[in-house]
PDB file of C-alpha atoms in Angstrom:
ATOM      1  CA  GLN A   1     187.821-140.463  47.869  1.00 66.00           C
ATOM      2  CA  VAL A   2     185.260-138.040  49.445  1.00 75.00           C
ATOM      3  CA  VAL A   3     186.022-134.374  49.479  1.00 84.00           C
ATOM      4  CA  LEU A   4     184.270-132.441  52.307  1.00 90.00           C
ATOM      5  CA  THR A   5     183.534-128.801  51.741  1.00 94.00           C
ATOM      6  CA  GLN A   6     182.942-126.363  54.541  1.00 96.00           C
ATOM      7  CA  PRO A   7     182.338-122.544  54.582  1.00 97.00           C
ATOM      8  CA  PRO A   8     185.510-120.744  55.641  1.00 97.00           C
ATOM      9  CA  SER A   9     183.880-118.772  58.243  1.00 97.00           C
ATOM     10  CA  VAL A  10     180.514-118.149  60.113  1.00 98.00           C
ATOM     11  CA  SER A  11     179.645-115.618  62.757  1.00 97.00           C
ATOM     12  CA  GLY A  12     176.858-115.117  65.287  1.00 97.00           C
ATOM     13  CA  ALA A  13     176.024-113.114  68.304  1.00 97.00           C
ATOM     14  CA  PRO A  14     175.816-114.475  71.750  1.00 97.00           C
ATOM     15  CA  GLY A  15     172.629-116.361  72.306  1.00 97.00           C
ATOM     16  CA  GLN A  16     172.044-116.890  68.723  1.00 97.00           C
ATOM     17  CA  ARG A  17     171.915-120.157  66.564  1.00 98.00           C
ATOM     18  CA  VAL A  18     174.509-120.942  63.905  1.00 98.00           C
ATOM     19  CA  THR A  19     174.870-123.649  61.394  1.00 98.00           C
ATOM     20  CA  ILE A  20     178.014-124.979  59.674  1.00 98.00           C
ATOM     21  CA  SER A  21     177.586-127.081  56.607  1.00 96.00           C
ATOM     22  CA  CYS A  22     179.728-129.840  55.305  1.00 94.00           C
ATOM     23  CA  THR A  23     179.015-131.095  51.759  1.00 91.00           C
ATOM     24  CA  GLY A  24     180.399-134.354  50.483  1.00 86.00           C
ATOM     25  CA  SER A  25     181.439-134.941  46.839  1.00 80.00           C
ATOM     26  CA  ARG A  26     179.999-138.455  46.559  1.00 66.00           C
ATOM     27  CA  SER A  27     176.656-138.814  44.705  1.00 46.00           C
ATOM     28  CA  LYS A  28     175.262-141.600  46.601  1.00 40.00           C
ATOM     29  CA  THR A  29     172.704-140.926  49.137  1.00 35.00           C
ATOM     30  CA  GLY A  30     171.291-142.732  52.270  1.00 39.00           C
ATOM     31  CA  ALA A  31     173.580-145.243  53.800  1.00 46.00           C
ATOM     32  CA  GLY A  32     177.117-144.575  53.187  1.00 67.00           C
ATOM     33  CA  TYR A  33     179.873-142.580  55.038  1.00 81.00           C
ATOM     34  CA  ASN A  34     179.265-141.044  58.506  1.00 89.00           C
ATOM     35  CA  VAL A  35     180.228-137.530  59.227  1.00 92.00           C
ATOM     36  CA  HIS A  36     181.934-136.410  62.397  1.00 95.00           C
ATOM     37  CA  TRP A  37     182.652-132.982  63.936  1.00 97.00           C
ATOM     38  CA  TYR A  38     185.534-131.629  65.907  1.00 98.00           C
ATOM     39  CA  GLN A  39     186.191-128.239  67.827  1.00 98.00           C
ATOM     40  CA  GLN A  40     189.752-126.959  67.807  1.00 98.00           C
ATOM     41  CA  LEU A  41     190.557-124.097  70.212  1.00 96.00           C
ATOM     42  CA  PRO A  42     193.772-122.170  69.467  1.00 92.00           C
ATOM     43  CA  GLY A  43     196.875-124.083  70.316  1.00 91.00           C
ATOM     44  CA  THR A  44     195.081-127.226  71.268  1.00 95.00           C
ATOM     45  CA  ALA A  45     194.210-130.585  69.615  1.00 97.00           C
ATOM     46  CA  PRO A  46     190.943-131.142  68.247  1.00 97.00           C
ATOM     47  CA  LYS A  47     188.052-132.235  70.376  1.00 96.00           C
ATOM     48  CA  LEU A  48     185.365-134.564  69.373  1.00 96.00           C
ATOM     49  CA  LEU A  49     181.927-132.902  69.229  1.00 97.00           C
ATOM     50  CA  ILE A  50     179.705-135.019  67.304  1.00 97.00           C
ATOM     51  CA  TYR A  51     180.148-138.710  66.046  1.00 95.00           C
ATOM     52  CA  ASP A  52     178.268-140.767  63.474  1.00 93.00           C
ATOM     53  CA  ASN A  53     176.357-137.670  62.037  1.00 94.00           C
ATOM     54  CA  SER A  54     174.266-136.843  65.148  1.00 96.00           C
ATOM     55  CA  ASN A  55     175.739-138.369  68.412  1.00 96.00           C
ATOM     56  CA  ARG A  56     177.221-136.342  71.154  1.00 97.00           C
ATOM     57  CA  PRO A  57     179.895-137.902  73.396  1.00 95.00           C
ATOM     58  CA  SER A  58     179.458-137.590  77.003  1.00 95.00           C
ATOM     59  CA  GLY A  59     180.417-134.072  78.314  1.00 95.00           C
ATOM     60  CA  VAL A  60     179.476-132.196  75.169  1.00 97.00           C
ATOM     61  CA  PRO A  61     176.687-129.697  75.755  1.00 96.00           C
ATOM     62  CA  ASP A  62     173.515-130.267  74.140  1.00 96.00           C
ATOM     63  CA  ARG A  63     173.739-126.919  72.533  1.00 97.00           C
ATOM     64  CA  PHE A  64     175.655-128.893  69.970  1.00 98.00           C
ATOM     65  CA  SER A  65     173.883-131.053  67.589  1.00 98.00           C
ATOM     66  CA  GLY A  66     174.638-132.588  64.216  1.00 97.00           C
ATOM     67  CA  SER A  67     172.646-133.953  61.213  1.00 96.00           C
ATOM     68  CA  LYS A  68     173.008-135.474  57.879  1.00 93.00           C
ATOM     69  CA  SER A  69     170.895-135.597  54.806  1.00 90.00           C
ATOM     70  CA  GLY A  70     172.165-137.247  51.654  1.00 84.00           C
ATOM     71  CA  THR A  71     175.688-136.123  50.995  1.00 85.00           C
ATOM     72  CA  SER A  72     175.280-132.918  53.279  1.00 90.00           C
ATOM     73  CA  ALA A  73     175.880-132.762  57.101  1.00 94.00           C
ATOM     74  CA  SER A  74     175.366-129.900  59.380  1.00 96.00           C
ATOM     75  CA  LEU A  75     176.602-128.771  62.837  1.00 98.00           C
ATOM     76  CA  ALA A  76     174.272-126.513  64.820  1.00 98.00           C
ATOM     77  CA  ILE A  77     175.281-124.559  67.750  1.00 98.00           C
ATOM     78  CA  THR A  78     172.422-122.903  69.733  1.00 97.00           C
ATOM     79  CA  GLY A  79     172.748-120.341  72.656  1.00 97.00           C
ATOM     80  CA  LEU A  80     176.169-119.200  71.272  1.00 97.00           C
ATOM     81  CA  GLN A  81     178.707-118.366  73.888  1.00 97.00           C
ATOM     82  CA  ALA A  82     181.859-116.671  73.694  1.00 96.00           C
ATOM     83  CA  GLU A  83     183.782-119.800  74.525  1.00 96.00           C
ATOM     84  CA  ASP A  84     182.443-121.422  71.338  1.00 97.00           C
ATOM     85  CA  GLU A  85     184.723-119.270  69.250  1.00 97.00           C
ATOM     86  CA  ALA A  86     187.086-121.881  67.524  1.00 97.00           C
ATOM     87  CA  ASP A  87     187.627-123.810  64.464  1.00 98.00           C
ATOM     88  CA  TYR A  88     185.349-126.526  63.445  1.00 98.00           C
ATOM     89  CA  TYR A  89     186.109-129.487  61.331  1.00 98.00           C
ATOM     90  CA  CYS A  90     183.844-132.195  59.713  1.00 96.00           C
ATOM     91  CA  GLN A  91     185.456-135.560  59.054  1.00 94.00           C
ATOM     92  CA  SER A  92     184.700-138.754  57.329  1.00 90.00           C
ATOM     93  CA  HIS A  93     186.286-142.236  56.696  1.00 83.00           C
ATOM     94  CA  ASP A  94     186.435-144.497  53.763  1.00 75.00           C
ATOM     95  CA  SER A  95     187.733-147.935  54.419  1.00 69.00           C
ATOM     96  CA  LEU A  96     188.970-148.100  50.982  1.00 69.00           C
ATOM     97  CA  SER A  97     191.323-144.865  51.100  1.00 67.00           C
ATOM     98  CA  GLY A  98     191.290-143.578  54.517  1.00 80.00           C
ATOM     99  CA  VAL A  99     190.342-140.482  56.485  1.00 89.00           C
ATOM    100  CA  VAL A 100     189.340-137.039  55.007  1.00 90.00           C
ATOM    101  CA  PHE A 101     188.774-133.639  56.757  1.00 93.00           C
ATOM    102  CA  GLY A 102     186.812-130.696  55.758  1.00 94.00           C
ATOM    103  CA  GLY A 103     188.806-127.516  55.190  1.00 96.00           C
ATOM    104  CA  GLY A 104     187.404-126.146  58.529  1.00 98.00           C
ATOM    105  CA  THR A 105     185.324-123.214  59.624  1.00 98.00           C
ATOM    106  CA  LYS A 106     186.298-120.465  61.800  1.00 98.00           C
ATOM    107  CA  LEU A 107     183.447-119.332  64.077  1.00 98.00           C
ATOM    108  CA  THR A 108     183.457-115.934  65.335  1.00 97.00           C
ATOM    109  CA  VAL A 109     181.270-114.798  68.262  1.00 96.00           C
ATOM    110  CA  LEU A 110     180.245-111.254  67.657  1.00 95.00           C
TER     111      LEU A 110
ATOM    112  CA  GLU B   1     193.404-142.940  81.453  1.00 94.00           C
ATOM    113  CA  VAL B   2     193.990-142.936  77.695  1.00 95.00           C
ATOM    114  CA  GLN B   3     197.249-140.838  76.858  1.00 97.00           C
ATOM    115  CA  LEU B   4     199.099-140.194  73.712  1.00 98.00           C
ATOM    116  CA  VAL B   5     202.340-138.532  73.772  1.00 98.00           C
ATOM    117  CA  GLU B   6     204.188-137.618  70.534  1.00 98.00           C
ATOM    118  CA  SER B   7     207.774-136.906  70.178  1.00 97.00           C
ATOM    119  CA  GLY B   8     210.604-136.567  67.646  1.00 97.00           C
ATOM    120  CA  GLY B   9     209.740-133.403  66.030  1.00 97.00           C
ATOM    121  CA  GLY B  10     212.230-130.564  65.302  1.00 97.00           C
ATOM    122  CA  LEU B  11     213.979-128.644  62.596  1.00 98.00           C
ATOM    123  CA  ILE B  12     215.045-130.756  59.651  1.00 97.00           C
ATOM    124  CA  GLN B  13     216.643-129.691  56.385  1.00 97.00           C
ATOM    125  CA  PRO B  14     214.750-130.387  53.052  1.00 98.00           C
ATOM    126  CA  GLY B  15     215.331-133.852  51.779  1.00 98.00           C
ATOM    127  CA  GLY B  16     216.008-135.093  55.309  1.00 98.00           C
ATOM    128  CA  SER B  17     214.360-137.745  57.387  1.00 98.00           C
ATOM    129  CA  LEU B  18     212.689-137.772  60.747  1.00 98.00           C
ATOM    130  CA  ARG B  19     210.826-140.464  62.746  1.00 98.00           C
ATOM    131  CA  LEU B  20     208.046-139.347  64.891  1.00 98.00           C
ATOM    132  CA  SER B  21     206.887-141.458  67.981  1.00 98.00           C
ATOM    133  CA  CYS B  22     203.602-141.804  69.661  1.00 98.00           C
ATOM    134  CA  ALA B  23     203.707-143.543  73.042  1.00 98.00           C
ATOM    135  CA  ALA B  24     200.399-144.759  74.027  1.00 98.00           C
ATOM    136  CA  SER B  25     199.023-145.673  77.585  1.00 97.00           C
ATOM    137  CA  GLY B  26     195.711-146.856  78.908  1.00 97.00           C
ATOM    138  CA  PHE B  27     195.022-149.039  75.851  1.00 96.00           C
ATOM    139  CA  THR B  28     196.836-151.325  73.436  1.00 96.00           C
ATOM    140  CA  VAL B  29     197.966-149.629  70.182  1.00 96.00           C
ATOM    141  CA  SER B  30     197.569-152.844  68.145  1.00 94.00           C
ATOM    142  CA  SER B  31     193.841-153.242  69.012  1.00 93.00           C
ATOM    143  CA  ARG B  32     192.865-149.886  67.486  1.00 93.00           C
ATOM    144  CA  TYR B  33     192.940-148.102  64.211  1.00 93.00           C
ATOM    145  CA  MET B  34     195.537-145.261  64.571  1.00 95.00           C
ATOM    146  CA  SER B  35     196.262-142.406  62.509  1.00 96.00           C
ATOM    147  CA  TRP B  36     198.667-139.459  62.009  1.00 98.00           C
ATOM    148  CA  VAL B  37     197.086-135.966  61.420  1.00 98.00           C
ATOM    149  CA  ARG B  38     199.008-132.833  60.528  1.00 98.00           C
ATOM    150  CA  GLN B  39     198.177-129.148  60.651  1.00 98.00           C
ATOM    151  CA  ALA B  40     200.448-126.718  58.854  1.00 98.00           C
ATOM    152  CA  PRO B  41     200.823-123.345  60.401  1.00 96.00           C
ATOM    153  CA  GLY B  42     197.501-121.436  60.156  1.00 95.00           C
ATOM    154  CA  LYS B  43     196.026-124.183  58.131  1.00 97.00           C
ATOM    155  CA  GLY B  44     193.426-126.866  58.504  1.00 97.00           C
ATOM    156  CA  LEU B  45     193.701-130.445  59.665  1.00 98.00           C
ATOM    157  CA  GLU B  46     195.098-132.852  57.025  1.00 97.00           C
ATOM    158  CA  TRP B  47     195.042-136.553  57.542  1.00 95.00           C
ATOM    159  CA  VAL B  48     198.430-138.203  56.782  1.00 97.00           C
ATOM    160  CA  SER B  49     198.225-142.038  57.357  1.00 95.00           C
ATOM    161  CA  ILE B  50     196.330-144.786  59.093  1.00 93.00           C
ATOM    162  CA  ILE B  51     197.295-148.140  60.267  1.00 94.00           C
ATOM    163  CA  TYR B  52     194.301-150.645  60.945  1.00 91.00           C
ATOM    164  CA  SER B  53     194.511-153.157  63.924  1.00 91.00           C
ATOM    165  CA  GLY B  54     195.093-155.843  61.339  1.00 92.00           C
ATOM    166  CA  GLY B  55     198.138-153.974  60.025  1.00 93.00           C
ATOM    167  CA  ARG B  56     196.823-152.474  56.723  1.00 92.00           C
ATOM    168  CA  THR B  57     198.006-149.022  56.006  1.00 93.00           C
ATOM    169  CA  TYR B  58     197.068-146.264  53.980  1.00 92.00           C
ATOM    170  CA  TYR B  59     198.529-142.913  53.105  1.00 94.00           C
ATOM    171  CA  ALA B  60     197.490-139.460  51.824  1.00 93.00           C
ATOM    172  CA  ASP B  61     198.523-138.886  48.313  1.00 93.00           C
ATOM    173  CA  SER B  62     200.783-135.987  49.546  1.00 96.00           C
ATOM    174  CA  VAL B  63     203.045-138.302  51.542  1.00 97.00           C
ATOM    175  CA  LYS B  64     202.556-141.577  49.565  1.00 97.00           C
ATOM    176  CA  GLY B  65     206.053-143.113  48.999  1.00 97.00           C
ATOM    177  CA  ARG B  66     207.927-140.944  51.396  1.00 98.00           C
ATOM    178  CA  PHE B  67     206.093-141.511  54.876  1.00 98.00           C
ATOM    179  CA  SER B  68     205.659-144.826  56.562  1.00 98.00           C
ATOM    180  CA  ILE B  69     203.501-145.795  59.592  1.00 98.00           C
ATOM    181  CA  SER B  70     204.335-148.502  61.826  1.00 98.00           C
ATOM    182  CA  ARG B  71     203.880-149.717  65.312  1.00 98.00           C
ATOM    183  CA  ASP B  72     205.831-151.550  68.063  1.00 97.00           C
ATOM    184  CA  ASN B  73     203.496-153.748  69.992  1.00 95.00           C
ATOM    185  CA  SER B  74     205.997-154.425  72.607  1.00 96.00           C
ATOM    186  CA  LYS B  75     206.534-150.750  73.264  1.00 98.00           C
ATOM    187  CA  ASN B  76     202.855-149.824  72.644  1.00 98.00           C
ATOM    188  CA  THR B  77     204.090-147.196  70.285  1.00 98.00           C
ATOM    189  CA  LEU B  78     203.195-145.703  67.010  1.00 98.00           C
ATOM    190  CA  TYR B  79     205.605-144.243  64.518  1.00 98.00           C
ATOM    191  CA  LEU B  80     205.791-142.173  61.584  1.00 98.00           C
ATOM    192  CA  GLN B  81     208.851-142.522  59.402  1.00 98.00           C
ATOM    193  CA  MET B  82     209.250-139.350  57.172  1.00 98.00           C
ATOM    194  CA  ASN B  83     211.725-139.407  54.276  1.00 98.00           C
ATOM    195  CA  SER B  84     212.528-136.833  51.587  1.00 98.00           C
ATOM    196  CA  LEU B  85     210.935-134.089  53.736  1.00 98.00           C
ATOM    197  CA  ARG B  86     209.882-130.835  52.006  1.00 98.00           C
ATOM    198  CA  ALA B  87     209.040-127.562  53.241  1.00 98.00           C
ATOM    199  CA  ASP B  88     205.267-128.131  52.877  1.00 97.00           C
ATOM    200  CA  ASP B  89     205.643-131.033  55.375  1.00 98.00           C
ATOM    201  CA  THR B  90     206.113-128.326  58.002  1.00 98.00           C
ATOM    202  CA  ALA B  91     203.357-128.868  60.542  1.00 98.00           C
ATOM    203  CA  VAL B  92     202.201-129.876  63.843  1.00 98.00           C
ATOM    204  CA  TYR B  93     201.852-133.646  63.626  1.00 98.00           C
ATOM    205  CA  TYR B  94     199.188-135.276  65.844  1.00 98.00           C
ATOM    206  CA  CYS B  95     198.671-139.027  66.503  1.00 98.00           C
ATOM    207  CA  ALA B  96     195.159-139.849  67.088  1.00 97.00           C
ATOM    208  CA  ARG B  97     193.238-143.062  68.189  1.00 96.00           C
ATOM    209  CA  HIS B  98     190.025-144.237  66.432  1.00 92.00           C
ATOM    210  CA  TYR B  99     187.038-145.189  68.550  1.00 90.00           C
ATOM    211  CA  ALA B 100     186.827-149.023  68.433  1.00 76.00           C
ATOM    212  CA  SER B 101     186.940-149.881  64.710  1.00 71.00           C
ATOM    213  CA  SER B 102     185.203-146.811  63.505  1.00 77.00           C
ATOM    214  CA  GLY B 103     186.267-143.735  61.559  1.00 84.00           C
ATOM    215  CA  TYR B 104     186.337-141.053  64.109  1.00 92.00           C
ATOM    216  CA  PHE B 105     188.973-140.082  66.684  1.00 95.00           C
ATOM    217  CA  ASP B 106     188.255-140.246  70.349  1.00 94.00           C
ATOM    218  CA  SER B 107     191.722-139.361  71.631  1.00 96.00           C
ATOM    219  CA  TRP B 108     194.443-136.997  70.395  1.00 97.00           C
ATOM    220  CA  GLY B 109     198.066-136.337  71.480  1.00 97.00           C
ATOM    221  CA  GLN B 110     199.337-132.861  72.119  1.00 96.00           C
ATOM    222  CA  GLY B 111     201.210-132.783  68.804  1.00 97.00           C
ATOM    223  CA  THR B 112     204.839-132.368  67.894  1.00 98.00           C
ATOM    224  CA  LEU B 113     206.189-129.644  65.527  1.00 98.00           C
ATOM    225  CA  VAL B 114     208.101-130.485  62.468  1.00 98.00           C
ATOM    226  CA  THR B 115     209.849-127.758  60.533  1.00 98.00           C
ATOM    227  CA  VAL B 116     211.478-128.329  57.296  1.00 98.00           C
ATOM    228  CA  SER B 117     213.767-125.506  56.434  1.00 97.00           C
ATOM    229  CA  SER B 118     217.353-124.791  55.334  1.00 95.00           C
TER     230      SER B 118
END
């Protein structure tokens, strides 16, 4: 099963750009697993931010973007706002064994 | 409108059993992949179990042999039967719907808290 590793925390000032990495343990590159991203505000259920590596659901601001290269994925947030302070999780799915989440990254807006 | 409403959480002693329910509306549970995801206090998200539309099920190693996922098509409800509960099963349990037949979640319930303690 894939193991997804995220940094425990990142921070940035309002208006800045931050990135959150998500590194998979699998060695294969290219086609393979897709990575999805969720935002979780305190006391609430997670909300889908990015699906299939780089796609934004309707209603998600274009300040949020995702990318994937090989076994590493990234979530970028530009024009950081105070309301972006939350926990962010990457997630993947393996049809042979199920779902896996990264450990989560706490974003602090300074 | 898609809605997922969990129930059945509460305080239970170690070794006990509990069944969580997730009542769905706005779609048919049997037509989608459905998962249970939990979050221990102050911790990250942990996937627990999935039931595919065809009925195949998978479990996280941490709950394998103790938990069982199922669904009742007539009630459009997802279940999680939890046996031999341990203190480290204490968490908010969410049910979540997968988008179409894909790996990501497009809808989540509000969660139900399970506390395992004597």
